[in-house]
């Protein structure tokens, strides 16, 4: 195991223990320092901008591992200039049973999973052997505190950003028994309003966790996302709205067909990208969305060494894979979004997420068209990732 192995989110503890006692490792040490060391320590002005906000480096941690203000403040101090506060809801929401994280080991020599591959349904080996380059599965169920708790905490998190740093709140709607579609849209609007009340200057809406029943994601319904983002944008006014998408495959071609070229996959060989383009048309082109973050985890059947279900409990046969294994799926989405942006002559920010575990991954995402880049799993296993990118 890598010497950096002391994730700031401790996968061997429950979510509740992490929330109450975390962060751990280098992030815990960063909190004991009196001032920000990851910001513009040398007195330079922020050199880049993200959705109109000045940032030192458009790199950070996406929704999930930063559970509360202590985590986001530690991230800022470790030089992650974009810190997304874990997805919140309009109401308290419980967490799936422990364990919530397992290491995953794709069959291929390069450790990559390609969207649509048979392995995702046949089963990917999952256990507690954490190795680098790190790939994991996470199964939390998007837990949330009650707004009475997360609102004051989010307000403090926003205030803790240093010069050239930005706290990005993440939220999603909650679908409960008996809700109509209008109720579901209204729940998004309510949650966005609660986020505005914390003083947030922008926000990210998650459309890529299972909200709509078994294996159905909100982002697979572009028309509903269009209706929701219109209602949310009416509520939040000029504040930029980012939507977070799962991997959306191209319609009639195979982006992986050419395999590797000198060790690098050829991505974005797409002739019909109408599903992703429809999403952009329903959101960005209508003026309701200013940024798209992609991707979230890729769903896979997880099995132990005997081929049995790896995560305990009903409804957990499949779980979302993240980290190194999904790197090319993320790059593929970013390249296709950049192509659509150009084709439609639109102006929106692309936030590249998925399998960023090394500084060179940051470069590859920027080259593919990302305006900002984020790492969840990679940052969990390497608290110095932002500093390593900046030190080069
Ligand atoms: C521990 C953990 C918790 C996560 N929780 C959320 C969440 O609450 N909301 C969300 O939109 N994405 C969540 N994600 C997904 C990440 O934001 C990201 O899209 C995904 O992990 C792919 O990035 P990575 O390969 O760098 O991990 C979570 C990821 C991890 C590792």
mmCIF file with all atom_site columns, N, CA and C and ligand atoms in Angstrom, residues 9 62-65 86-87 101 136 138 140 142-143 170 172 206 208-209 244 295-297 321-324 326 353-356 374-380, ligand 1:
data_model
loop_
_atom_site.group_PDB
_atom_site.id
_atom_site.type_symbol
_atom_site.label_atom_id
_atom_site.label_alt_id
_atom_site.label_comp_id
_atom_site.label_asym_id
_atom_site.label_entity_id
_atom_site.label_seq_id
_atom_site.pdbx_PDB_ins_code
_atom_site.Cartn_x
_atom_site.Cartn_y
_atom_site.Cartn_z
_atom_site.occupancy
_atom_site.B_iso_or_equiv
_atom_site.pdbx_formal_charge
_atom_site.auth_seq_id
_atom_site.auth_comp_id
_atom_site.auth_asym_id
_atom_site.auth_atom_id
_atom_site.pdbx_PDB_model_num
ATOM   1   N N   . UNK A 1 9   ? -11.036 10.438 4.892   1.00 0.00 ? 9   UNK A N   1
ATOM   2   C CA  . UNK A 1 9   ? -12.264 9.735  5.269   1.00 0.00 ? 9   UNK A CA  1
ATOM   3   C C   . UNK A 1 9   ? -11.835 8.303  5.565   1.00 0.00 ? 9   UNK A C   1
ATOM   4   N N   . UNK A 1 62  ? -14.837 16.795 -5.312  1.00 0.00 ? 62  UNK A N   1
ATOM   5   C CA  . UNK A 1 62  ? -16.268 16.870 -5.648  1.00 0.00 ? 62  UNK A CA  1
ATOM   6   C C   . UNK A 1 62  ? -17.141 16.414 -4.478  1.00 0.00 ? 62  UNK A C   1
ATOM   7   N N   . UNK A 1 63  ? -18.432 16.420 -4.714  1.00 0.00 ? 63  UNK A N   1
ATOM   8   C CA  . UNK A 1 63  ? -19.395 16.076 -3.666  1.00 0.00 ? 63  UNK A CA  1
ATOM   9   C C   . UNK A 1 63  ? -19.138 14.684 -3.118  1.00 0.00 ? 63  UNK A C   1
ATOM   10  N N   . UNK A 1 64  ? -19.114 14.542 -1.823  1.00 0.00 ? 64  UNK A N   1
ATOM   11  C CA  . UNK A 1 64  ? -19.055 13.228 -1.191  1.00 0.00 ? 64  UNK A CA  1
ATOM   12  C C   . UNK A 1 64  ? -18.131 13.140 -0.002  1.00 0.00 ? 64  UNK A C   1
ATOM   13  N N   . UNK A 1 65  ? -16.815 13.140 -0.245  1.00 0.00 ? 65  UNK A N   1
ATOM   14  C CA  . UNK A 1 65  ? -15.917 12.855 0.881   1.00 0.00 ? 65  UNK A CA  1
ATOM   15  C C   . UNK A 1 65  ? -15.779 13.992 1.894   1.00 0.00 ? 65  UNK A C   1
ATOM   16  N N   . UNK A 1 86  ? -20.579 18.119 0.871   1.00 0.00 ? 86  UNK A N   1
ATOM   17  C CA  . UNK A 1 86  ? -21.342 16.911 0.544   1.00 0.00 ? 86  UNK A CA  1
ATOM   18  C C   . UNK A 1 86  ? -22.833 17.189 0.292   1.00 0.00 ? 86  UNK A C   1
ATOM   19  N N   . UNK A 1 87  ? -23.381 16.526 -0.677  1.00 0.00 ? 87  UNK A N   1
ATOM   20  C CA  . UNK A 1 87  ? -24.770 16.714 -1.095  1.00 0.00 ? 87  UNK A CA  1
ATOM   21  C C   . UNK A 1 87  ? -25.738 16.734 0.098   1.00 0.00 ? 87  UNK A C   1
ATOM   22  N N   . UNK A 1 101 ? -17.651 1.434  1.880   1.00 0.00 ? 101 UNK A N   1
ATOM   23  C CA  . UNK A 1 101 ? -16.604 1.486  0.858   1.00 0.00 ? 101 UNK A CA  1
ATOM   24  C C   . UNK A 1 101 ? -15.916 0.126  0.786   1.00 0.00 ? 101 UNK A C   1
ATOM   25  N N   . UNK A 1 136 ? -12.342 2.184  -5.956  1.00 0.00 ? 136 UNK A N   1
ATOM   26  C CA  . UNK A 1 136 ? -13.205 1.737  -4.872  1.00 0.00 ? 136 UNK A CA  1
ATOM   27  C C   . UNK A 1 136 ? -14.662 1.716  -5.343  1.00 0.00 ? 136 UNK A C   1
ATOM   28  N N   . UNK A 1 138 ? -18.397 3.050  -3.625  1.00 0.00 ? 138 UNK A N   1
ATOM   29  C CA  . UNK A 1 138 ? -18.992 3.679  -2.442  1.00 0.00 ? 138 UNK A CA  1
ATOM   30  C C   . UNK A 1 138 ? -20.496 3.484  -2.457  1.00 0.00 ? 138 UNK A C   1
ATOM   31  N N   . UNK A 1 140 ? -23.373 4.828  0.006   1.00 0.00 ? 140 UNK A N   1
ATOM   32  C CA  . UNK A 1 140 ? -23.808 5.600  1.181   1.00 0.00 ? 140 UNK A CA  1
ATOM   33  C C   . UNK A 1 140 ? -25.314 5.879  1.165   1.00 0.00 ? 140 UNK A C   1
ATOM   34  N N   . UNK A 1 142 ? -26.516 8.718  -0.127  1.00 0.00 ? 142 UNK A N   1
ATOM   35  C CA  . UNK A 1 142 ? -26.602 10.178 0.010   1.00 0.00 ? 142 UNK A CA  1
ATOM   36  C C   . UNK A 1 142 ? -27.290 10.585 1.325   1.00 0.00 ? 142 UNK A C   1
ATOM   37  N N   . UNK A 1 143 ? -26.632 10.282 2.448   1.00 0.00 ? 143 UNK A N   1
ATOM   38  C CA  . UNK A 1 143 ? -27.187 10.710 3.741   1.00 0.00 ? 143 UNK A CA  1
ATOM   39  C C   . UNK A 1 143 ? -27.119 12.223 3.896   1.00 0.00 ? 143 UNK A C   1
ATOM   40  N N   . UNK A 1 170 ? -23.422 21.322 -2.596  1.00 0.00 ? 170 UNK A N   1
ATOM   41  C CA  . UNK A 1 170 ? -24.101 20.349 -3.456  1.00 0.00 ? 170 UNK A CA  1
ATOM   42  C C   . UNK A 1 170 ? -25.420 19.956 -2.801  1.00 0.00 ? 170 UNK A C   1
ATOM   43  N N   . UNK A 1 172 ? -29.490 17.830 -3.587  1.00 0.00 ? 172 UNK A N   1
ATOM   44  C CA  . UNK A 1 172 ? -30.348 17.064 -4.489  1.00 0.00 ? 172 UNK A CA  1
ATOM   45  C C   . UNK A 1 172 ? -31.752 16.996 -3.918  1.00 0.00 ? 172 UNK A C   1
ATOM   46  N N   . UNK A 1 206 ? -27.084 17.538 -7.765  1.00 0.00 ? 206 UNK A N   1
ATOM   47  C CA  . UNK A 1 206 ? -26.765 16.150 -8.140  1.00 0.00 ? 206 UNK A CA  1
ATOM   48  C C   . UNK A 1 206 ? -27.956 15.502 -8.821  1.00 0.00 ? 206 UNK A C   1
ATOM   49  N N   . UNK A 1 208 ? -27.372 12.427 -10.330 1.00 0.00 ? 208 UNK A N   1
ATOM   50  C CA  . UNK A 1 208 ? -26.754 11.172 -10.739 1.00 0.00 ? 208 UNK A CA  1
ATOM   51  C C   . UNK A 1 208 ? -26.664 10.119 -9.645  1.00 0.00 ? 208 UNK A C   1
ATOM   52  N N   . UNK A 1 209 ? -27.464 10.234 -8.617  1.00 0.00 ? 209 UNK A N   1
ATOM   53  C CA  . UNK A 1 209 ? -27.565 9.154  -7.633  1.00 0.00 ? 209 UNK A CA  1
ATOM   54  C C   . UNK A 1 209 ? -28.970 8.567  -7.754  1.00 0.00 ? 209 UNK A C   1
ATOM   55  N N   . UNK A 1 244 ? -24.630 17.873 -11.868 1.00 0.00 ? 244 UNK A N   1
ATOM   56  C CA  . UNK A 1 244 ? -23.697 16.749 -11.838 1.00 0.00 ? 244 UNK A CA  1
ATOM   57  C C   . UNK A 1 244 ? -24.353 15.572 -12.557 1.00 0.00 ? 244 UNK A C   1
ATOM   58  N N   . UNK A 1 295 ? -17.870 12.842 -14.195 1.00 0.00 ? 295 UNK A N   1
ATOM   59  C CA  . UNK A 1 295 ? -18.999 11.952 -14.012 1.00 0.00 ? 295 UNK A CA  1
ATOM   60  C C   . UNK A 1 295 ? -19.154 11.556 -12.540 1.00 0.00 ? 295 UNK A C   1
ATOM   61  N N   . UNK A 1 296 ? -20.295 10.955 -12.240 1.00 0.00 ? 296 UNK A N   1
ATOM   62  C CA  . UNK A 1 296 ? -20.461 10.299 -10.948 1.00 0.00 ? 296 UNK A CA  1
ATOM   63  C C   . UNK A 1 296 ? -19.952 8.858  -11.109 1.00 0.00 ? 296 UNK A C   1
ATOM   64  N N   . UNK A 1 297 ? -20.237 8.010  -10.150 1.00 0.00 ? 297 UNK A N   1
ATOM   65  C CA  . UNK A 1 297 ? -19.730 6.631  -10.183 1.00 0.00 ? 297 UNK A CA  1
ATOM   66  C C   . UNK A 1 297 ? -20.386 5.828  -11.310 1.00 0.00 ? 297 UNK A C   1
ATOM   67  N N   . UNK A 1 321 ? -18.865 2.435  -8.798  1.00 0.00 ? 321 UNK A N   1
ATOM   68  C CA  . UNK A 1 321 ? -17.397 2.351  -8.795  1.00 0.00 ? 321 UNK A CA  1
ATOM   69  C C   . UNK A 1 321 ? -16.821 3.729  -9.120  1.00 0.00 ? 321 UNK A C   1
ATOM   70  N N   . UNK A 1 322 ? -15.747 4.084  -8.408  1.00 0.00 ? 322 UNK A N   1
ATOM   71  C CA  . UNK A 1 322 ? -15.070 5.351  -8.662  1.00 0.00 ? 322 UNK A CA  1
ATOM   72  C C   . UNK A 1 322 ? -13.566 5.156  -8.499  1.00 0.00 ? 322 UNK A C   1
ATOM   73  N N   . UNK A 1 323 ? -12.802 6.209  -8.758  1.00 0.00 ? 323 UNK A N   1
ATOM   74  C CA  . UNK A 1 323 ? -11.350 6.107  -8.716  1.00 0.00 ? 323 UNK A CA  1
ATOM   75  C C   . UNK A 1 323 ? -10.788 5.719  -10.074 1.00 0.00 ? 323 UNK A C   1
ATOM   76  N N   . UNK A 1 324 ? -9.532  5.291  -10.069 1.00 0.00 ? 324 UNK A N   1
ATOM   77  C CA  . UNK A 1 324 ? -8.786  5.023  -11.301 1.00 0.00 ? 324 UNK A CA  1
ATOM   78  C C   . UNK A 1 324 ? -9.596  4.269  -12.362 1.00 0.00 ? 324 UNK A C   1
ATOM   79  N N   . UNK A 1 326 ? -12.484 4.380  -13.476 1.00 0.00 ? 326 UNK A N   1
ATOM   80  C CA  . UNK A 1 326 ? -13.458 5.092  -14.325 1.00 0.00 ? 326 UNK A CA  1
ATOM   81  C C   . UNK A 1 326 ? -12.830 6.282  -15.047 1.00 0.00 ? 326 UNK A C   1
ATOM   82  N N   . UNK A 1 353 ? -14.508 15.050 -13.652 1.00 0.00 ? 353 UNK A N   1
ATOM   83  C CA  . UNK A 1 353 ? -14.398 14.223 -12.448 1.00 0.00 ? 353 UNK A CA  1
ATOM   84  C C   . UNK A 1 353 ? -14.328 12.762 -12.862 1.00 0.00 ? 353 UNK A C   1
ATOM   85  N N   . UNK A 1 354 ? -13.525 11.972 -12.166 1.00 0.00 ? 354 UNK A N   1
ATOM   86  C CA  . UNK A 1 354 ? -13.497 10.535 -12.421 1.00 0.00 ? 354 UNK A CA  1
ATOM   87  C C   . UNK A 1 354 ? -12.086 10.021 -12.628 1.00 0.00 ? 354 UNK A C   1
ATOM   88  N N   . UNK A 1 355 ? -11.556 9.362  -11.596 1.00 0.00 ? 355 UNK A N   1
ATOM   89  C CA  . UNK A 1 355 ? -10.276 8.684  -11.743 1.00 0.00 ? 355 UNK A CA  1
ATOM   90  C C   . UNK A 1 355 ? -9.066  9.587  -11.771 1.00 0.00 ? 355 UNK A C   1
ATOM   91  N N   . UNK A 1 356 ? -9.170  10.773 -11.206 1.00 0.00 ? 356 UNK A N   1
ATOM   92  C CA  . UNK A 1 356 ? -7.986  11.642 -11.119 1.00 0.00 ? 356 UNK A CA  1
ATOM   93  C C   . UNK A 1 356 ? -7.198  11.217 -9.884  1.00 0.00 ? 356 UNK A C   1
ATOM   94  N N   . UNK A 1 374 ? -11.775 17.728 -10.621 1.00 0.00 ? 374 UNK A N   1
ATOM   95  C CA  . UNK A 1 374 ? -11.943 17.334 -9.215  1.00 0.00 ? 374 UNK A CA  1
ATOM   96  C C   . UNK A 1 374 ? -11.622 15.862 -9.022  1.00 0.00 ? 374 UNK A C   1
ATOM   97  N N   . UNK A 1 375 ? -11.182 15.547 -7.810  1.00 0.00 ? 375 UNK A N   1
ATOM   98  C CA  . UNK A 1 375 ? -10.838 14.173 -7.466  1.00 0.00 ? 375 UNK A CA  1
ATOM   99  C C   . UNK A 1 375 ? -11.433 13.821 -6.111  1.00 0.00 ? 375 UNK A C   1
ATOM   100 N N   . UNK A 1 376 ? -12.228 12.749 -6.067  1.00 0.00 ? 376 UNK A N   1
ATOM   101 C CA  . UNK A 1 376 ? -12.777 12.272 -4.787  1.00 0.00 ? 376 UNK A CA  1
ATOM   102 C C   . UNK A 1 376 ? -11.898 11.146 -4.263  1.00 0.00 ? 376 UNK A C   1
ATOM   103 N N   . UNK A 1 377 ? -11.917 10.016 -4.953  1.00 0.00 ? 377 UNK A N   1
ATOM   104 C CA  . UNK A 1 377 ? -11.163 8.844  -4.475  1.00 0.00 ? 377 UNK A CA  1
ATOM   105 C C   . UNK A 1 377 ? -9.663  9.136  -4.434  1.00 0.00 ? 377 UNK A C   1
ATOM   106 N N   . UNK A 1 378 ? -9.138  9.736  -5.513  1.00 0.00 ? 378 UNK A N   1
ATOM   107 C CA  . UNK A 1 378 ? -7.700  10.029 -5.570  1.00 0.00 ? 378 UNK A CA  1
ATOM   108 C C   . UNK A 1 378 ? -7.270  10.924 -4.418  1.00 0.00 ? 378 UNK A C   1
ATOM   109 N N   . UNK A 1 379 ? -8.072  11.941 -4.102  1.00 0.00 ? 379 UNK A N   1
ATOM   110 C CA  . UNK A 1 379 ? -7.735  12.848 -3.003  1.00 0.00 ? 379 UNK A CA  1
ATOM   111 C C   . UNK A 1 379 ? -7.839  12.156 -1.657  1.00 0.00 ? 379 UNK A C   1
ATOM   112 N N   . UNK A 1 380 ? -8.827  11.242 -1.527  1.00 0.00 ? 380 UNK A N   1
ATOM   113 C CA  . UNK A 1 380 ? -8.959  10.518 -0.251  1.00 0.00 ? 380 UNK A CA  1
ATOM   114 C C   . UNK A 1 380 ? -7.683  9.738  0.047   1.00 0.00 ? 380 UNK A C   1
HETATM 115 C C1  . LIG B 2 .   ? -17.026 8.560  -0.395  1.00 0.00 ? 1   LIG B C1  1
HETATM 116 C C2  . LIG B 2 .   ? -17.756 9.137  -1.568  1.00 0.00 ? 1   LIG B C2  1
HETATM 117 C C3  . LIG B 2 .   ? -19.002 9.748  -1.396  1.00 0.00 ? 1   LIG B C3  1
HETATM 118 C C4  . LIG B 2 .   ? -19.677 10.313 -2.477  1.00 0.00 ? 1   LIG B C4  1
HETATM 119 N N1  . LIG B 2 .   ? -20.870 10.962 -2.271  1.00 0.00 ? 1   LIG B N1  1
HETATM 120 C C5  . LIG B 2 .   ? -21.413 11.714 -3.294  1.00 0.00 ? 1   LIG B C5  1
HETATM 121 C C6  . LIG B 2 .   ? -22.516 12.578 -3.047  1.00 0.00 ? 1   LIG B C6  1
HETATM 122 O O1  . LIG B 2 .   ? -23.022 12.690 -1.926  1.00 0.00 ? 1   LIG B O1  1
HETATM 123 N N2  . LIG B 2 .   ? -22.994 13.303 -4.089  1.00 0.00 ? 1   LIG B N2  1
HETATM 124 C C7  . LIG B 2 .   ? -22.459 13.241 -5.361  1.00 0.00 ? 1   LIG B C7  1
HETATM 125 O O2  . LIG B 2 .   ? -22.921 13.939 -6.269  1.00 0.00 ? 1   LIG B O2  1
HETATM 126 N N3  . LIG B 2 .   ? -21.405 12.409 -5.606  1.00 0.00 ? 1   LIG B N3  1
HETATM 127 C C8  . LIG B 2 .   ? -20.871 11.671 -4.607  1.00 0.00 ? 1   LIG B C8  1
HETATM 128 N N4  . LIG B 2 .   ? -19.752 10.888 -4.851  1.00 0.00 ? 1   LIG B N4  1
HETATM 129 C C9  . LIG B 2 .   ? -19.233 10.794 -6.237  1.00 0.00 ? 1   LIG B C9  1
HETATM 130 C C10 . LIG B 2 .   ? -18.053 11.718 -6.498  1.00 0.00 ? 1   LIG B C10 1
HETATM 131 O O3  . LIG B 2 .   ? -18.422 13.085 -6.392  1.00 0.00 ? 1   LIG B O3  1
HETATM 132 C C11 . LIG B 2 .   ? -17.444 11.487 -7.885  1.00 0.00 ? 1   LIG B C11 1
HETATM 133 O O4  . LIG B 2 .   ? -18.373 11.853 -8.870  1.00 0.00 ? 1   LIG B O4  1
HETATM 134 C C12 . LIG B 2 .   ? -17.044 10.042 -8.126  1.00 0.00 ? 1   LIG B C12 1
HETATM 135 O O5  . LIG B 2 .   ? -16.495 9.475  -6.958  1.00 0.00 ? 1   LIG B O5  1
HETATM 136 C C13 . LIG B 2 .   ? -16.015 9.939  -9.253  1.00 0.00 ? 1   LIG B C13 1
HETATM 137 O O6  . LIG B 2 .   ? -14.823 10.631 -8.915  1.00 0.00 ? 1   LIG B O6  1
HETATM 138 P P1  . LIG B 2 .   ? -13.496 9.876  -8.390  1.00 0.00 ? 1   LIG B P1  1
HETATM 139 O O7  . LIG B 2 .   ? -13.153 8.836  -9.411  1.00 0.00 ? 1   LIG B O7  1
HETATM 140 O O8  . LIG B 2 .   ? -12.462 10.951 -8.254  1.00 0.00 ? 1   LIG B O8  1
HETATM 141 O O9  . LIG B 2 .   ? -13.835 9.261  -7.067  1.00 0.00 ? 1   LIG B O9  1
HETATM 142 C C14 . LIG B 2 .   ? -19.092 10.275 -3.774  1.00 0.00 ? 1   LIG B C14 1
HETATM 143 C C15 . LIG B 2 .   ? -17.846 9.640  -3.942  1.00 0.00 ? 1   LIG B C15 1
HETATM 144 C C16 . LIG B 2 .   ? -17.170 9.086  -2.864  1.00 0.00 ? 1   LIG B C16 1
HETATM 145 C C17 . LIG B 2 .   ? -15.816 8.449  -3.080  1.00 0.00 ? 1   LIG B C17 1
#
